[in-house]
Amino acid sequence: PHMVIGMPALSPTMNQGNITKWRKQEGDKIEVGDVICEIETDKATLEFETLEEGYLAKILVPEGSKDVQVGQPIYVTVEESDDIEKIPADTSFGGDHKEDESSGSAAQTVEVDAAEQSPVMSRISPAAKMLIKEHGLNASLLKASGPRGTLLKGDVLAALKSGTALSSAKEKTAPAAPSPQPARDSQVHSQTTSPKSGTFEDITNTQIRKVIAKRLLESKQTTPHLYLSKDVILDPLLAFRNELKEQHGVKVSVNDIVIKAVALALRNVPEANAYWDNLKEEAQKCDSVDISIAVATEKGLMTPIIRNADQKTISAISSEVKQLAEKARAGKLAPNEFQGGTFSISNLGMYPVDHFCAIINPPQAGILAVGRGNKVVEPVMDNDGTEKAAVVTKMMLTLSADHRIFDGQVGGIDRLSKFFTELALNFSDIRRLLL
């Protein structure tokens, strides 16, 4: 008796991952909650914890393996230590597709025996149950990738995205890995053996960068972007920041105050704090204001989330931003720390960038691009009512909005204008952030 564990879907958008490190070795005793290995997903490097106890009998995918498909067998467990020796050393459990016909048949027989011992889908996670009930899906048509046939939230989301949730049971029983694998292997082989001219260098992409590239392309292709720009006066914000530092010993960044200003504007204009529901084909307002902030890391751009940012103080936001940014750069963000934001901010004010347009992070309704502050001379009204030249600091804000939510009609533009007006007031009258 044994159990074959496949590559888990550790994020809703994950379809493949890299095995970065095995924490347990063959023969080790494992308990519920033990970390078996570290997996690099499309978002971060996460620890994979076991849901069962027993012994690690065989590692099917070695450390350092890349592009391992979700569901592909990665290790085998047994209940008793004496059973480890009964696992044939040359059995691949479907992990090696280059085996001969006889060993392939043996592997298939072992997989069938394992399937007979446990049902195809013996468990459904609570999050998966909610999604199935919400969208009225047939659970028997969904493919489970979790341990012991557990149906995970990521399985349901993947099925909804691909449209297989309502397809025939034929897709459910079709093998996920064997058919495309030989073609991919031959493609990789041909690429490796092809002569190189020496005029270029291949740059290996991380799982995170691959997913970023895919999601950005999908966003531009499927989300109609509407762009609006506005200058805001930055001097009151800078004066407020200096006051916090000099009088109260509180050191915050311009970005921390921008997050608070945007969060309050979204709270006052809830229509802008929404997302597009592809299934219902309508906009859905979000109950909370959760701000995703773009953080550049060596592996790619991460977007950790400040939850309920409108309810937090600026100092609390500042502290949370520092912690999340540090975890993002170390690749230690938990899934709940980067999934589910309602609005994004991308700030390049620390670089010599005056103005740029950011790409929406679906299914959010918008993302705000923040440029650097520049000193300009413009006429201002004096106390006696006369105009005079003065030096002010201006910063350009550019909103990329989902045109389906803000449909370009008068009502949609009015809502965007109202959001920008609220945001500009938060910058001009900084005391509004303290209310």
XYZ file of C-alpha atoms in Angstrom:
435
model
C 0.000 0.000 0.000
C 1.323 3.380 -0.984
C 0.231 6.883 -1.993
C 1.458 8.849 -5.017
C 1.507 12.616 -4.389
C 1.331 14.990 -7.350
C 2.614 18.528 -7.760
C 0.110 20.696 -5.840
C -1.464 23.927 -7.099
C -0.241 26.336 -4.431
C -1.851 29.371 -6.089
C -5.023 29.807 -8.181
C -3.021 30.616 -11.338
C -0.324 27.967 -10.934
C -0.123 25.276 -13.633
C 3.528 24.319 -13.171
C 6.294 24.857 -10.633
C 9.943 24.247 -9.772
C 11.202 21.971 -6.988
C 13.794 24.191 -5.319
C 14.628 22.035 -2.285
C 13.617 18.760 -0.670
C 13.322 19.145 3.109
C 12.721 15.419 3.632
C 14.726 12.559 2.152
C 13.758 9.027 1.164
C 13.149 6.933 4.283
C 12.325 9.895 6.536
C 9.327 9.768 8.863
C 6.763 12.468 8.044
C 4.021 13.877 10.254
C 0.972 15.968 9.400
C 2.149 19.556 8.831
C 5.787 18.637 8.083
C 7.373 20.590 5.234
C 8.221 18.090 2.501
C 9.786 20.450 -0.027
C 10.016 24.051 -1.220
C 8.205 24.839 -4.472
C 8.695 27.926 -6.613
C 5.261 28.868 -7.913
C 4.132 31.644 -10.206
C 4.046 33.977 -7.193
C 6.680 32.984 -4.644
C 8.715 30.136 -3.194
C 6.367 28.334 -0.813
C 6.715 25.452 1.633
C 4.610 22.380 0.791
C 3.263 20.738 3.942
C 2.025 17.154 4.040
C -1.553 16.359 5.035
C -0.804 12.737 5.939
C 1.636 10.863 8.147
C 3.836 7.986 7.093
C 7.244 7.561 5.459
C 8.735 9.161 2.352
C 9.390 6.084 0.217
C 10.488 7.545 -3.107
C 11.264 10.992 -4.570
C 10.130 11.015 -8.195
C 11.229 14.549 -9.127
C 14.769 15.536 -8.087
C 15.701 18.811 -6.450
C 16.159 21.624 -8.978
C 13.592 20.251 -11.454
C 11.818 22.982 -13.398
C 8.417 23.313 -15.093
C 6.852 20.378 -13.249
C 3.193 20.270 -14.264
C 0.489 20.466 -11.590
C -0.691 16.938 -10.869
C 2.521 15.263 -12.048
C 3.697 12.713 -9.421
C 6.583 14.063 -7.340
C 6.906 11.587 -4.455
C 5.509 8.377 -2.947
C 4.628 7.703 0.686
C 3.890 4.507 2.628
C 2.305 3.960 6.021
C 4.941 1.646 7.527
C 8.726 1.817 7.287
C 8.875 -1.854 6.242
C 6.871 -0.999 3.114
C 9.638 1.252 1.754
C 11.638 -1.723 0.503
C 8.563 -3.093 -1.284
C 8.432 -0.065 -3.613
C 10.317 -1.084 -6.807
C 13.314 1.168 -7.406
C 12.683 1.358 -11.152
C 8.997 2.289 -10.869
C 8.352 5.839 -12.099
C 4.608 6.129 -11.221
C 4.057 8.035 -14.451
C 6.839 10.543 -13.728
C 9.221 9.321 -16.472
C 7.717 9.271 -19.959
C 10.829 7.888 -21.657
C 10.474 4.393 -20.190
C 9.950 1.335 -22.374
C 6.558 -0.189 -23.080
C 6.747 -2.885 -20.421
C 7.777 -0.575 -17.593
C 5.179 1.925 -18.792
C 2.484 -0.731 -18.449
C 3.740 -1.584 -14.970
C 3.602 2.061 -13.937
C 0.070 2.357 -15.242
C -0.924 -0.770 -13.308
C 0.481 0.698 -10.092
C -1.430 3.926 -10.699
C -4.674 2.002 -11.281
C -4.121 0.032 -8.077
C -3.571 3.265 -6.161
C -6.713 4.733 -7.698
C -8.721 1.687 -6.650
C -7.566 2.041 -3.057
C -8.701 5.651 -2.801
C -11.478 7.451 -4.709
C -10.604 9.917 -7.483
C -11.952 12.774 -5.431
C -12.226 11.759 -1.803
C -12.048 15.251 -0.337
C -13.047 18.790 -1.243
C -11.467 21.782 0.495
C -13.869 24.355 2.071
C -12.784 27.087 -0.379
C -13.413 24.745 -3.322
C -16.881 23.879 -1.964
C -17.815 27.564 -1.811
C -16.724 28.148 -5.415
C -18.568 25.037 -6.630
C -21.758 26.147 -4.869
C -21.403 29.761 -6.035
C -20.999 28.876 -9.720
C -23.247 25.809 -9.718
C -20.538 23.448 -10.962
C -20.564 19.678 -11.219
C -17.838 18.541 -8.835
C -17.518 15.161 -10.578
C -16.188 16.897 -13.710
C -13.373 18.665 -11.861
C -9.843 17.302 -11.678
C -8.333 17.189 -8.179
C -4.610 17.861 -7.719
C -4.322 17.780 -3.925
C -3.055 14.917 -1.772
C -5.330 11.845 -1.637
C -7.485 13.256 -4.402
C -8.328 16.472 -2.551
C -10.061 19.053 -4.754
C -8.415 22.421 -4.092
C -9.535 25.983 -4.709
C -6.920 26.299 -7.451
C -8.441 23.312 -9.281
C -11.868 24.989 -9.412
C -10.436 28.346 -10.487
C -8.354 26.689 -13.188
C -11.421 24.843 -14.465
C -13.472 28.061 -14.511
C -10.733 29.882 -16.385
C -10.287 27.174 -19.005
C -14.005 26.378 -19.311
C -13.526 22.688 -18.509
C -15.864 22.892 -15.491
C -18.870 22.461 -17.781
C -17.210 20.128 -20.295
C -17.728 16.387 -20.640
C -16.268 13.845 -18.257
C -13.878 12.822 -21.022
C -11.574 15.757 -20.254
C -11.648 14.843 -16.592
C -10.267 11.364 -17.149
C -7.763 12.342 -19.831
C -4.125 12.098 -18.641
C -2.674 15.526 -18.035
C 1.013 14.857 -18.411
C 1.819 11.925 -20.764
C 0.527 13.269 -24.086
C 2.149 16.739 -24.204
C 5.346 15.639 -22.489
C 7.081 13.857 -25.403
C 6.492 16.811 -27.706
C 7.867 19.201 -25.117
C 10.877 16.948 -24.496
C 11.658 16.788 -28.200
C 11.264 20.539 -28.511
C 13.632 21.151 -25.616
C 16.080 18.616 -27.087
C 16.037 20.307 -30.477
C 16.582 23.707 -28.887
C 19.534 22.423 -26.876
C 21.217 20.742 -29.799
C 20.678 23.599 -32.243
C 23.859 25.539 -33.053
C 24.225 28.954 -31.461
C 25.802 31.886 -33.227
C 27.265 33.350 -30.046
C 25.647 36.744 -30.685
C 23.024 36.312 -27.958
C 22.623 34.904 -24.492
C 19.630 32.970 -23.195
C 18.164 34.398 -19.982
C 16.396 31.781 -17.882
C 13.012 32.975 -16.656
C 11.692 32.231 -13.184
C 8.166 30.886 -12.730
C 7.158 34.329 -11.453
C 8.418 36.140 -14.560
C 6.741 33.615 -16.858
C 3.384 34.202 -15.182
C 3.900 37.980 -15.108
C 4.520 37.967 -18.869
C 1.451 35.810 -19.467
C -0.858 37.828 -17.227
C 0.282 41.195 -18.615
C -0.321 39.975 -22.158
C -3.766 38.629 -21.213
C -4.623 41.885 -19.457
C -3.805 44.024 -22.480
C -5.630 41.640 -24.806
C -8.781 41.062 -22.752
C -9.171 44.197 -20.597
C -10.100 47.444 -22.407
C -7.827 50.051 -20.816
C -9.032 53.615 -20.301
C -6.354 56.145 -19.265
C -6.811 59.389 -17.335
C -4.038 61.657 -16.024
C -3.988 64.465 -13.478
C -1.389 66.669 -11.789
C -1.560 67.051 -8.013
C 0.226 69.545 -5.781
C 2.699 67.630 -3.628
C 3.853 70.406 -1.273
C 1.203 69.857 1.473
C 2.080 66.150 1.551
C 5.823 66.854 1.819
C 5.229 69.395 4.592
C 3.037 66.907 6.467
C 5.705 64.206 6.097
C 8.392 66.503 7.515
C 6.107 67.464 10.393
C 5.554 63.821 11.325
C 9.301 63.226 11.331
C 10.415 66.373 13.196
C 7.615 66.753 15.744
C 6.513 63.170 16.328
C 9.533 61.087 15.318
C 7.446 59.119 12.816
C 9.257 58.410 9.563
C 7.014 57.510 6.627
C 7.554 57.581 2.881
C 5.656 59.525 0.250
C 4.315 56.187 -1.017
C 2.847 55.376 2.426
C 0.844 58.606 2.366
C -0.178 57.996 -1.267
C -1.578 54.589 -0.252
C -3.668 56.181 2.474
C -4.888 58.941 0.137
C -5.909 56.422 -2.550
C -7.609 54.148 0.000
C -9.770 56.987 1.351
C -10.677 58.093 -2.180
C -11.788 54.529 -2.989
C -13.854 54.390 0.194
C -15.603 57.630 -0.728
C -16.132 56.504 -4.335
C -16.981 52.775 -3.978
C -17.771 52.449 -7.701
C -14.036 52.680 -8.381
C -13.321 49.901 -5.871
C -14.734 47.089 -7.999
C -13.852 44.200 -10.267
C -15.244 42.722 -13.461
C -17.000 39.348 -13.118
C -16.487 37.487 -16.396
C -19.133 34.875 -15.608
C -21.880 37.371 -14.775
C -20.497 39.947 -17.237
C -21.041 42.768 -14.788
C -19.139 44.885 -12.280
C -19.021 43.812 -8.638
C -18.261 46.257 -5.809
C -15.718 45.132 -3.240
C -16.587 45.195 0.454
C -13.090 46.189 1.629
C -10.348 48.462 0.319
C -7.307 46.237 -0.196
C -4.433 48.036 -1.921
C -1.906 46.012 -3.953
C 1.503 47.694 -4.108
C 4.055 46.865 -6.788
C 7.399 45.695 -5.359
C 10.347 44.953 -7.656
C 12.257 41.780 -6.747
C 15.054 39.805 -8.398
C 12.541 37.189 -9.549
C 9.988 39.669 -10.874
C 7.311 42.156 -9.867
C 5.305 41.176 -6.788
C 2.127 42.855 -5.502
C 1.715 42.386 -1.733
C -1.549 43.699 -0.303
C -2.353 46.229 2.417
C -5.698 44.935 3.699
C -8.334 47.487 4.801
C -5.919 50.314 4.037
C -8.645 52.942 4.508
C -8.996 51.913 8.181
C -5.281 51.967 9.059
C -3.086 54.836 10.187
C -0.254 56.033 7.972
C 2.342 54.727 10.426
C 0.657 51.293 10.444
C 0.631 51.274 6.638
C 4.315 52.251 6.596
C 5.265 49.420 8.944
C 3.232 46.860 6.984
C 4.678 47.985 3.641
C 8.235 47.497 4.946
C 7.445 43.993 6.241
C 5.663 42.890 3.071
C 8.347 44.331 0.785
C 11.050 42.491 2.722
C 9.127 39.212 2.499
C 8.466 39.771 -1.225
C 12.172 40.264 -1.985
C 12.987 37.140 0.037
C 10.286 35.152 -1.806
C 8.490 34.368 1.462
C 5.058 35.918 0.834
C 2.143 33.728 1.870
C -0.682 33.347 -0.703
C -3.089 35.484 1.357
C -0.514 38.300 1.316
C -0.538 38.744 -2.472
C -3.916 37.396 -3.635
C -7.210 39.273 -3.673
C -6.378 42.990 -3.826
C -9.064 45.390 -5.057
C -6.879 48.198 -6.488
C -3.179 48.569 -7.363
C -0.569 51.329 -7.057
C 2.656 51.399 -9.041
C 5.001 54.138 -7.843
C 8.120 55.061 -9.833
C 8.556 58.397 -8.080
C 11.954 57.318 -6.759
C 13.235 57.052 -10.361
C 13.584 59.781 -13.003
C 10.130 58.963 -14.375
C 7.664 61.814 -14.767
C 4.755 59.938 -16.294
C 3.865 56.369 -17.265
C 0.838 54.124 -17.848
C 0.539 50.899 -15.850
C -1.233 47.692 -16.910
C -4.311 46.625 -14.928
C -3.965 43.594 -12.687
C -7.136 41.553 -13.481
C -9.781 41.285 -12.208
C -9.233 44.653 -10.505
C -10.861 47.749 -11.974
C -7.804 49.969 -12.009
C -4.198 50.730 -11.206
C -2.703 54.122 -10.367
C 0.703 55.006 -11.838
C 2.613 57.552 -9.721
C 5.466 59.580 -11.215
C 8.099 61.698 -9.494
C 7.558 65.182 -8.124
C 8.901 68.103 -10.139
C 9.240 71.753 -9.185
C 7.442 74.065 -11.617
C 6.656 77.781 -11.728
C 3.003 78.683 -12.066
C 0.696 81.566 -11.087
C -0.899 81.395 -7.629
C -3.409 83.676 -5.936
C -1.987 85.898 -3.186
C -3.866 86.866 -0.018
C -4.807 90.227 -1.513
C -6.337 88.585 -4.591
C -3.479 89.251 -7.009
C -1.676 86.604 -9.006
C 2.035 86.030 -8.611
C 4.579 83.497 -9.773
C 5.440 80.747 -7.295
C 7.408 77.511 -7.277
C 5.300 74.445 -6.499
C 5.966 70.697 -6.586
C 3.696 68.770 -8.894
C 3.290 65.038 -9.349
C 1.590 63.299 -12.265
C -0.965 60.561 -11.506
C -2.228 58.298 -14.297
C -5.165 55.977 -13.766
C -5.574 52.898 -15.943
C -9.235 51.873 -15.607
C -11.269 48.949 -16.917
C -13.472 50.434 -19.640
C -16.148 47.784 -18.988
C -16.676 49.140 -15.478
C -16.219 52.792 -16.398
C -17.966 52.430 -19.728
C -16.982 55.790 -21.185
C -20.492 57.188 -20.892
C -21.199 60.304 -18.888
C -21.893 58.303 -15.715
C -18.649 56.361 -16.015
C -16.521 59.432 -16.644
C -18.289 61.223 -13.804
C -17.325 58.440 -11.412
C -13.702 58.573 -12.551
C -13.700 62.355 -12.244
C -15.193 62.044 -8.772
C -12.462 59.568 -7.793
C -9.751 61.887 -9.111
C -11.372 64.856 -7.378
C -11.433 63.000 -4.047
C -7.817 61.950 -4.545
C -6.681 65.482 -5.397
C -8.479 66.849 -2.310
C -6.610 64.329 -0.158
C -3.346 65.748 -1.478
C -4.307 69.426 -1.220
C -5.915 69.138 2.248
C -3.745 66.575 3.981
C -5.839 66.751 7.169
C -8.495 64.676 5.418
C -6.201 61.662 5.895
C -6.553 61.990 9.652
C -10.350 61.872 9.699
